[in-house]
Amino acid sequence: MAASNSVTILGGGLAGCAAGLSALAQGASATIFDPARAARHRVCGEFLSPEVRGSLEQLEVWPLAEACQPALMYSMRVHFGRRVCADRLPEPAIGLSRLRLDQLLRESAAARGAGFVGERQTPVPGCVLATGRQTGAVRGDRLFGFKAHFSGPPGDAVELYFGDRFYVGVNPVEGGLTNVCGLAPESLLRRFDFSYEALLALSPALAERTRPLCQTMNWLSTGPLVYGRRAQPPGVYAAGDAFSFIDPFTGAGMLNALETGRIAGLAAAGGQTPEAYQRTVLRRLRRPLFVAQVFRTAIAAGLGARLAPWIPGRWLFALTRPAD
Ligand SMILES: Cc1cc2nc3c(=O)[nH]c(=O)nc-3n(C[C@H](O)[C@H](O)[C@H](O)COP(=O)(O)OP(=O)(O)OC[C@H]3O[C@@H](n4cnc5c(N)ncnc54)[C@H](O)[C@@H]3O)c2cc1C
């Protein structure tokens, strides 16, 4: 694809920076708008699927990520009440805080010539839309995410604890820290006066796991969360959560953001139509989005513990990765 144009990108998160880096690599110029002028802590499980390494290599930033000494995870352990399913991951997954990951992507894009503008923008045709999850009014019991870092004994596995209407992920990140990140409906959080410690205590296995840990930052929260594809203005290259928000338990959101961002940057720089770009992305994401929705429904119906023995973790993991 020959590139000669300038690419306008709304959002300087993972998808936006990936779009900027790939557009710049094609010889286009890139301007990234984001009201947040610097990287910051984000509510995120900070579990990077093993394929993220390939995405970061393509963006030529993997050596920078490696220099942050991310944690490696070799297995997954999923707790449904007292039932535990453990499986090895096909390749080691990576634990890196969003602060470091966003920082290195922003710095790399800036160093390679991307212009950053500290402003919120409204989408125009031809822009890369990488503005993250949709916000706005949500009906019913609204869902919120929360996270904090802890010091203490780190593990080398990603652990998921499913409770009644909530789940929490525990995994190591760089610097010997452990990230604890979960999702719960507002009604449940209200019952505990938004005390996340009280929520963790609802699961005896999770309470046991977090007991020796010592909190190093205040809890952050975000929401309400809205799953699935988001309505998009016509003629834009939507990437990352702005294209679609997949359930965090899949640990595929950041992989999707980096990959769709990278492809969006190539498409915009190379003059591919937004419609053709969208078809490519839909082909890659249709299956993971569908599988995640089926499992979300099963878990919400309280079927997680019953289904767990029949669905190997490796299988669920593979089905929620994007298609090649
Ligand atoms: C609770 C929770 C846990 C998660 N855990 C994991 C996990 O463990 N592993 C995983 O892979 N994924 C996880 N995810 C998903 C992951 O965080 C997202 O998929 C990822 O952040 C998407 O990146 P993005 O670049 O699309 O959006 P974001 O990272 O949200 O970036 C969007 C950017 O756009 C900017 N912006 C917004 N509006 C405008 C505008 N109008 N103009 C300009 N800029 C704008 C914002 O300031 C922001 O910087 C989790 C998500 C949640 C909520």
Coordinates of N, CA and C in Angstrom, one line a residue, residues 173-315:
V173 N 2.2 -8.1 37.3 CA 2.6 -7.1 36.3 C 4.1 -6.8 36.7
E174 N 4.7 -5.8 36.0 CA 6.1 -5.6 36.2 C 6.4 -5.1 37.6
G175 N 7.6 -5.2 38.0 CA 8.1 -4.6 39.3 C 7.6 -5.5 40.5
G176 N 7.2 -6.7 40.3 CA 6.8 -7.6 41.4 C 5.4 -7.2 41.9
L177 N 4.7 -6.4 41.2 CA 3.3 -6.0 41.6 C 2.3 -7.0 41.1
T178 N 1.2 -7.0 41.8 CA 0.0 -7.8 41.4 C -1.2 -6.9 41.1
N179 N -1.8 -7.1 40.0 CA -3.0 -6.3 39.7 C -4.2 -7.1 40.1
V180 N -5.1 -6.4 40.8 CA -6.4 -7.0 41.1 C -7.5 -6.2 40.4
C181 N -8.3 -6.8 39.5 CA -9.2 -6.0 38.7 C -10.5 -6.8 38.6
G182 N -11.6 -6.1 38.8 CA -12.9 -6.9 38.7 C -14.0 -6.1 38.1
L183 N -15.1 -6.7 38.0 CA -16.3 -6.2 37.4 C -17.5 -6.6 38.3
A184 N -18.4 -5.6 38.6 CA -19.6 -6.0 39.4 C -20.7 -5.0 39.0
P185 N -22.0 -5.5 39.2 CA -23.1 -4.6 39.0 C -23.2 -3.5 40.1
E186 N -23.8 -2.4 39.7 CA -23.9 -1.3 40.7 C -24.7 -1.7 41.9
S187 N -25.7 -2.6 41.8 CA -26.6 -2.9 42.9 C -25.7 -3.7 44.0
L188 N -24.8 -4.5 43.5 CA -24.0 -5.3 44.4 C -23.0 -4.3 45.1
L189 N -22.4 -3.5 44.3 CA -21.4 -2.5 44.9 C -22.1 -1.6 45.9
R190 N -23.3 -1.2 45.6 CA -24.0 -0.4 46.6 C -24.2 -1.1 47.9
R191 N -24.6 -2.4 47.8 CA -24.8 -3.2 49.0 C -23.6 -3.1 49.9
F192 N -22.4 -3.0 49.4 CA -21.2 -3.0 50.2 C -20.7 -1.5 50.3
D193 N -21.5 -0.6 50.0 CA -21.1 0.8 50.1 C -19.8 1.1 49.2
F194 N -19.7 0.4 48.1 CA -18.6 0.6 47.2 C -17.3 0.2 47.8
S195 N -17.3 -0.7 48.8 CA -16.1 -1.2 49.4 C -15.6 -2.4 48.6
Y196 N -14.6 -2.3 47.8 CA -14.1 -3.4 47.0 C -13.6 -4.5 47.9
E197 N -13.0 -4.2 49.0 CA -12.5 -5.2 49.9 C -13.6 -6.2 50.3
A198 N -14.8 -5.5 50.6 CA -15.9 -6.3 51.1 C -16.4 -7.3 49.9
L199 N -16.3 -6.8 48.7 CA -16.6 -7.6 47.6 C -15.7 -8.8 47.4
L200 N -14.4 -8.5 47.6 CA -13.4 -9.6 47.4 C -13.6 -10.7 48.5
A201 N -14.1 -10.2 49.7 CA -14.3 -11.2 50.7 C -15.5 -12.1 50.5
L202 N -16.3 -11.8 49.4 CA -17.4 -12.7 49.1 C -17.0 -14.0 48.6
S203 N -15.8 -14.1 48.0 CA -15.2 -15.3 47.5 C -14.1 -15.8 48.5
P204 N -14.3 -16.9 49.2 CA -13.3 -17.3 50.2 C -11.9 -17.6 49.5
A205 N -12.0 -18.1 48.3 CA -10.7 -18.4 47.6 C -10.0 -17.1 47.2
L206 N -10.7 -16.1 46.8 CA -10.1 -14.8 46.5 C -9.6 -14.1 47.7
A207 N -10.4 -14.1 48.8 CA -10.0 -13.5 50.1 C -8.7 -14.2 50.5
E208 N -8.6 -15.5 50.4 CA -7.4 -16.2 50.8 C -6.2 -15.7 49.9
R209 N -6.4 -15.6 48.6 CA -5.4 -15.2 47.7 C -4.9 -13.8 48.0
T210 N -5.8 -12.8 48.3 CA -5.4 -11.4 48.5 C -4.9 -11.1 49.9
R211 N -5.1 -12.0 50.8 CA -4.8 -11.7 52.2 C -3.3 -11.3 52.4
P212 N -2.4 -12.0 51.8 CA -1.0 -11.5 52.1 C -0.5 -10.3 51.3
L213 N -1.4 -9.8 50.4 CA -1.0 -8.6 49.6 C -1.2 -7.3 50.3
C214 N -0.5 -6.3 49.8 CA -0.5 -5.0 50.5 C -0.8 -4.0 49.4
Q215 N -1.9 -3.2 49.5 CA -2.3 -2.3 48.4 C -1.3 -1.1 48.3
T216 N -1.0 -0.9 47.0 CA 0.0 0.2 46.8 C -0.6 1.4 46.1
M217 N -1.8 1.4 45.7 CA -2.5 2.5 45.1 C -4.0 2.5 45.4
N218 N -4.6 3.6 45.3 CA -6.1 3.7 45.6 C -6.8 2.9 44.5
W219 N -8.0 2.4 44.9 CA -8.8 1.8 43.9 C -9.2 2.8 42.8
L220 N -9.2 2.4 41.6 CA -9.8 3.2 40.5 C -11.0 2.5 40.0
S221 N -12.0 3.2 39.5 CA -13.2 2.6 38.9 C -13.6 3.2 37.6
T222 N -14.3 2.5 36.8 CA -14.8 3.0 35.5 C -16.2 2.4 35.2
G223 N -16.9 3.1 34.4 CA -18.2 2.5 34.0 C -19.2 3.6 33.7
P224 N -20.4 3.3 33.4 CA -20.9 1.9 33.2 C -20.3 1.3 31.9
L225 N -20.1 0.0 31.9 CA -19.5 -0.7 30.8 C -20.6 -1.2 29.9
V226 N -20.4 -1.1 28.6 CA -21.4 -1.5 27.6 C -20.6 -2.4 26.6
Y227 N -21.1 -3.7 26.5 CA -20.5 -4.6 25.7 C -20.9 -4.5 24.2
G228 N -20.1 -5.1 23.4 CA -20.5 -5.3 22.0 C -20.1 -4.1 21.1
R229 N -20.7 -4.2 19.8 CA -20.3 -3.2 18.8 C -21.0 -1.9 19.1
R230 N -20.3 -0.8 18.7 CA -20.8 0.5 19.0 C -21.2 1.1 17.7
A231 N -22.3 1.9 17.8 CA -22.8 2.6 16.6 C -21.7 3.6 16.2
Q232 N -21.3 3.6 14.9 CA -20.2 4.5 14.5 C -20.7 5.5 13.4
P233 N -20.1 6.7 13.4 CA -20.4 7.6 12.4 C -19.9 7.1 11.0
P234 N -20.6 7.5 9.9 CA -20.2 6.9 8.7 C -18.8 7.4 8.2
G235 N -18.1 6.5 7.5 CA -16.8 6.9 6.8 C -15.6 7.0 7.8
V236 N -15.7 6.3 8.9 CA -14.5 6.4 9.8 C -13.9 5.0 9.9
Y237 N -12.6 4.9 10.3 CA -12.0 3.7 10.6 C -12.0 3.5 12.1
A238 N -13.0 2.8 12.6 CA -13.2 2.6 14.1 C -12.3 1.4 14.5
A239 N -11.5 1.7 15.6 CA -10.6 0.6 16.1 C -10.7 0.5 17.6
G240 N -10.2 -0.6 18.1 CA -10.2 -0.9 19.6 C -11.6 -0.9 20.1
D241 N -11.8 -0.4 21.3 CA -13.1 -0.5 22.0 C -14.1 0.4 21.2
A242 N -13.6 1.4 20.5 CA -14.6 2.2 19.7 C -15.2 1.4 18.6
F243 N -14.6 0.3 18.2 CA -15.2 -0.7 17.2 C -16.1 -1.6 18.0
S244 N -15.5 -2.2 19.0 CA -16.3 -3.2 19.8 C -15.6 -3.5 21.1
F245 N -16.4 -3.6 22.2 CA -15.9 -3.8 23.5 C -16.2 -5.3 23.9
I246 N -15.1 -6.1 24.0 CA -15.3 -7.5 24.3 C -15.1 -7.7 25.8
D247 N -15.8 -8.7 26.4 CA -15.8 -9.0 27.8 C -14.4 -9.1 28.3
P248 N -14.0 -8.4 29.4 CA -12.7 -8.4 29.9 C -12.2 -9.8 30.3
F249 N -13.1 -10.8 30.7 CA -12.6 -12.1 31.1 C -11.9 -12.8 30.0
T250 N -12.1 -12.4 28.7 CA -11.4 -13.1 27.6 C -9.9 -12.6 27.6
G251 N -9.6 -11.5 28.2 CA -8.2 -11.0 28.1 C -7.8 -10.7 26.7
A252 N -8.7 -10.3 25.8 CA -8.4 -10.1 24.4 C -8.6 -8.6 24.0
G253 N -9.1 -7.8 24.9 CA -9.4 -6.4 24.5 C -8.2 -5.6 24.1
M254 N -7.1 -5.8 24.7 CA -5.9 -5.0 24.3 C -5.3 -5.5 23.0
L255 N -5.3 -6.9 22.9 CA -4.9 -7.5 21.6 C -5.7 -6.9 20.5
N256 N -7.0 -6.9 20.7 CA -7.9 -6.4 19.6 C -7.6 -4.9 19.3
A257 N -7.4 -4.2 20.4 CA -7.1 -2.7 20.2 C -5.9 -2.5 19.4
L258 N -4.8 -3.2 19.8 CA -3.5 -3.0 19.1 C -3.7 -3.5 17.6
E259 N -4.3 -4.6 17.4 CA -4.4 -5.2 16.0 C -5.3 -4.3 15.2
T260 N -6.5 -4.0 15.7 CA -7.4 -3.2 14.8 C -6.8 -1.8 14.6
G261 N -6.1 -1.2 15.6 CA -5.5 0.0 15.5 C -4.4 0.0 14.4
R262 N -3.6 -1.1 14.5 CA -2.5 -1.2 13.5 C -3.2 -1.3 12.1
I263 N -4.2 -2.1 11.9 CA -4.8 -2.3 10.6 C -5.5 -1.0 10.1
A264 N -6.1 -0.3 11.1 CA -6.8 1.0 10.7 C -5.8 2.0 10.2
G265 N -4.6 2.0 10.9 CA -3.6 3.0 10.5 C -3.1 2.7 9.1
L266 N -2.9 1.4 8.8 CA -2.5 1.0 7.4 C -3.6 1.3 6.4
A267 N -4.8 1.0 6.8 CA -5.9 1.3 5.8 C -6.1 2.8 5.5
A268 N -6.0 3.6 6.6 CA -6.2 5.0 6.4 C -5.0 5.6 5.6
A269 N -3.8 5.2 5.9 CA -2.6 5.7 5.2 C -2.6 5.2 3.8
G270 N -3.1 4.0 3.5 CA -3.0 3.4 2.2 C -4.2 3.7 1.3
G271 N -5.2 4.4 1.9 CA -6.4 4.8 1.1 C -7.4 3.7 0.9
Q272 N -7.3 2.6 1.7 CA -8.4 1.6 1.7 C -9.7 2.2 2.2
T273 N -10.8 1.8 1.6 CA -12.0 2.5 2.1 C -12.4 2.0 3.5
P274 N -13.1 2.9 4.3 CA -13.5 2.4 5.6 C -14.3 1.2 5.6
E275 N -15.1 1.0 4.5 CA -16.0 -0.2 4.4 C -15.2 -1.4 4.3
A276 N -14.2 -1.4 3.4 CA -13.3 -2.6 3.2 C -12.5 -2.9 4.5
Y277 N -12.1 -1.8 5.2 CA -11.4 -2.0 6.5 C -12.3 -2.7 7.5
Q278 N -13.6 -2.2 7.5 CA -14.5 -2.8 8.5 C -14.8 -4.3 8.2
R279 N -14.8 -4.6 6.9 CA -15.1 -6.0 6.6 C -13.9 -6.9 7.1
T280 N -12.7 -6.4 7.0 CA -11.5 -7.2 7.4 C -11.6 -7.3 8.9
V281 N -11.9 -6.3 9.7 CA -11.9 -6.3 11.1 C -13.1 -7.2 11.6
L282 N -14.2 -7.1 11.0 CA -15.4 -8.0 11.4 C -15.0 -9.5 11.2
R283 N -14.4 -9.8 10.1 CA -14.0 -11.2 9.9 C -13.1 -11.7 11.0
R284 N -12.2 -10.8 11.5 CA -11.3 -11.3 12.5 C -12.0 -11.4 13.9
L285 N -13.0 -10.5 14.1 CA -13.5 -10.4 15.5 C -14.9 -11.1 15.7
R286 N -15.5 -11.5 14.6 CA -16.9 -12.0 14.7 C -17.0 -13.2 15.7
R287 N -16.1 -14.2 15.5 CA -16.1 -15.4 16.4 C -15.8 -15.0 17.9
P288 N -14.7 -14.3 18.2 CA -14.5 -14.0 19.6 C -15.6 -13.2 20.2
L289 N -16.2 -12.3 19.5 CA -17.3 -11.5 20.1 C -18.5 -12.4 20.4
F290 N -18.8 -13.3 19.5 CA -19.9 -14.2 19.6 C -19.7 -15.2 20.8
V291 N -18.5 -15.8 20.9 CA -18.2 -16.8 21.9 C -18.2 -16.1 23.3
A292 N -17.7 -14.9 23.4 CA -17.6 -14.1 24.6 C -19.1 -13.8 25.1
Q293 N -19.9 -13.5 24.1 CA -21.3 -13.2 24.5 C -22.0 -14.4 25.0
V294 N -21.8 -15.6 24.4 CA -22.4 -16.9 24.9 C -22.0 -17.2 26.3
F295 N -20.6 -17.0 26.6 CA -20.1 -17.3 27.9 C -20.6 -16.3 28.9
R296 N -20.7 -15.1 28.5 CA -21.2 -14.0 29.5 C -22.6 -14.4 29.9
T297 N -23.4 -14.8 28.9 CA -24.8 -15.2 29.2 C -24.9 -16.4 30.1
A298 N -24.0 -17.4 29.9 CA -24.0 -18.6 30.7 C -23.6 -18.2 32.1
I299 N -22.6 -17.4 32.3 CA -22.1 -17.0 33.6 C -23.2 -16.2 34.3
A300 N -23.8 -15.3 33.6 CA -24.9 -14.5 34.3 C -26.0 -15.4 34.7
A301 N -26.3 -16.5 34.0 CA -27.4 -17.4 34.4 C -26.9 -18.3 35.5
G302 N -25.7 -18.2 36.0 CA -25.3 -19.0 37.1 C -24.8 -20.4 36.6
L303 N -24.5 -20.5 35.3 CA -24.1 -21.9 34.8 C -22.6 -22.1 34.8
G304 N -21.9 -21.1 35.2 CA -20.4 -21.2 35.1 C -19.8 -22.4 35.7
A305 N -20.2 -22.7 37.0 CA -19.6 -23.8 37.7 C -20.0 -25.1 37.1
R306 N -21.2 -25.2 36.5 CA -21.7 -26.4 35.9 C -21.0 -26.7 34.6
L307 N -20.7 -25.6 33.9 CA -20.1 -25.8 32.5 C -18.6 -26.0 32.6
A308 N -18.0 -25.4 33.7 CA -16.6 -25.3 33.7 C -15.9 -26.7 33.5
P309 N -16.3 -27.8 34.1 CA -15.6 -29.1 33.9 C -15.6 -29.5 32.4
W310 N -16.6 -29.0 31.6 CA -16.8 -29.5 30.3 C -16.1 -28.7 29.2
I311 N -15.6 -27.5 29.7 CA -15.0 -26.6 28.7 C -13.6 -26.3 29.1
P312 N -12.6 -26.9 28.5 CA -11.2 -26.7 28.9 C -10.9 -25.2 28.7
G313 N -10.1 -24.7 29.6 CA -9.7 -23.3 29.6 C -9.0 -22.9 28.3
R314 N -8.2 -23.9 27.8 CA -7.4 -23.7 26.6 C -8.3 -23.4 25.4
W315 N -9.4 -24.2 25.4 CA -10.4 -24.1 24.3 C -11.1 -22.8 24.3

